Amino acid sequence: MATGYFKAIAFPIILLLAFVINVVVNRGPIINAAQTAKSKGGRHIAIMIMGIVSMFTSVFLYFTAAWAYSVMSTLVFFLFFVVEGGEAQGGKHQWAVTVVTAIWLLLLLGMPDRVSAGIINAVTNDCEGFYEDVAGTMCVEGWLNFALIASCLQIAFTTLCLLVLSSSARAQRQS
């Protein structure tokens, strides 16, 4: 019984606190990344905006069976800030970030299926098994629908970021 409550209440709150502490502690690099993106122009601003929105969208998924996907999405988008913040290093590491994002997108989609079931499957099919005795509270239809929308947003933002990163990396490589 205690395990279900821990997964439903304590665990997401711990993840949320870690997220907030990370943002507060690393506010300097995040602000630096935003200023660097602003000075670099449109593509970089788009990546920053999508990264910020996706990070905050992933926070809602901390309260679902797809919490592991949301933690990784938060880390991947935080990687954008770290790379974007280093003006000189951003160009060198942009291809690596693009590859990481591509791999992460495949895992979000559940490919290959032996490695990952996908974020949507985790939200919809793993809920009752994950929450056990508090599944009646955590697996209600309205919350699952909201979590499904948040999952789709994660996939959409990851896809958009991958497209923008690929375009930016290609343009940088050609110049």
Tab-separated table of N, CA and C in Angstrom, residues 7 12 16 20 29 31 48 50 61 66 68 77-78 91-92 94 98 102 114 119 129 144 147 149 152-153 158 168 174:
chain	number	residue	atom	x	y	z
A	7	LYS	N	4.747	6.260	-5.082
A	7	LYS	CA	4.814	6.504	-6.524
A	7	LYS	C	3.863	7.616	-6.950
A	12	PRO	N	6.896	11.886	-7.385
A	12	PRO	CA	6.809	13.051	-8.274
A	12	PRO	C	7.213	14.357	-7.605
A	16	LEU	N	10.021	16.822	-8.851
A	16	LEU	CA	9.696	18.232	-9.064
A	16	LEU	C	10.645	19.136	-8.294
A	20	VAL	N	13.187	21.928	-9.856
A	20	VAL	CA	13.214	23.336	-9.437
A	20	VAL	C	14.594	23.720	-8.920
A	29	PRO	N	23.634	29.630	-16.414
A	29	PRO	CA	23.781	29.047	-17.749
A	29	PRO	C	22.501	29.102	-18.576
A	31	ILE	N	20.149	31.479	-18.405
A	31	ILE	CA	20.033	32.865	-18.876
A	31	ILE	C	21.063	33.139	-19.958
A	48	MET	N	15.250	27.191	-28.087
A	48	MET	CA	15.132	27.563	-26.678
A	48	MET	C	13.671	27.553	-26.228
A	50	MET	N	11.085	25.946	-27.582
A	50	MET	CA	10.580	24.573	-27.565
A	50	MET	C	11.163	23.793	-26.389
A	61	LEU	N	4.226	15.021	-16.494
A	61	LEU	CA	4.333	13.578	-16.667
A	61	LEU	C	5.068	12.905	-15.511
A	66	ALA	N	4.708	7.247	-16.932
A	66	ALA	CA	5.742	7.615	-17.910
A	66	ALA	C	6.771	8.564	-17.310
A	68	ALA	N	9.719	8.148	-16.190
A	68	ALA	CA	11.103	7.985	-16.666
A	68	ALA	C	11.311	8.711	-17.995
A	77	PHE	N	16.381	18.224	-22.965
A	77	PHE	CA	16.171	19.640	-23.251
A	77	PHE	C	17.090	20.520	-22.419
A	78	PHE	N	17.484	20.068	-21.241
A	78	PHE	CA	18.478	20.821	-20.473
A	78	PHE	C	19.828	20.789	-21.196
A	91	GLY	N	28.669	25.155	-31.686
A	91	GLY	CA	28.827	24.640	-33.043
A	91	GLY	C	29.482	23.274	-33.061
A	92	LYS	N	30.460	23.069	-32.205
A	92	LYS	CA	31.165	21.786	-32.180
A	92	LYS	C	30.271	20.644	-31.741
A	94	GLN	N	26.859	20.570	-31.735
A	94	GLN	CA	25.489	20.575	-32.234
A	94	GLN	C	25.121	19.255	-32.917
A	98	THR	N	22.123	16.741	-31.875
A	98	THR	CA	21.160	16.299	-32.889
A	98	THR	C	21.021	14.779	-32.866
A	102	ALA	N	17.716	12.640	-31.851
A	102	ALA	CA	17.140	11.643	-32.763
A	102	ALA	C	16.944	10.309	-32.051
A	114	ARG	N	12.001	-3.571	-28.494
A	114	ARG	CA	12.687	-4.378	-27.468
A	114	ARG	C	13.327	-3.502	-26.402
A	119	ILE	N	6.387	6.380	-24.867
A	119	ILE	CA	5.782	7.206	-23.822
A	119	ILE	C	4.264	7.058	-23.789
A	129	GLY	N	-0.734	-1.052	-13.399
A	129	GLY	CA	0.354	-1.871	-12.863
A	129	GLY	C	1.372	-1.051	-12.087
A	144	LEU	N	-5.596	10.711	-17.388
A	144	LEU	CA	-4.896	9.973	-18.433
A	144	LEU	C	-5.001	10.689	-19.779
A	147	ALA	N	-2.558	13.511	-19.582
A	147	ALA	CA	-1.203	12.964	-19.686
A	147	ALA	C	-0.905	12.513	-21.110
A	149	ILE	N	-2.158	13.901	-23.828
A	149	ILE	CA	-1.907	15.146	-24.571
A	149	ILE	C	-0.494	15.653	-24.274
A	152	CYS	N	1.953	13.554	-26.174
A	152	CYS	CA	1.972	13.930	-27.597
A	152	CYS	C	2.739	15.232	-27.800
A	153	LEU	N	2.593	16.159	-26.864
A	153	LEU	CA	3.364	17.404	-26.940
A	153	LEU	C	4.861	17.132	-26.812
A	158	THR	N	9.919	17.355	-29.380
A	158	THR	CA	11.175	16.656	-29.673
A	158	THR	C	11.393	16.574	-31.179
A	168	SER	N	19.841	23.661	-38.453
A	168	SER	CA	20.866	24.570	-37.941
A	168	SER	C	22.259	23.960	-38.075
A	174	GLN	N	27.661	23.958	-43.642
A	174	GLN	CA	27.870	24.469	-44.986
A	174	GLN	C	28.575	25.814	-45.015
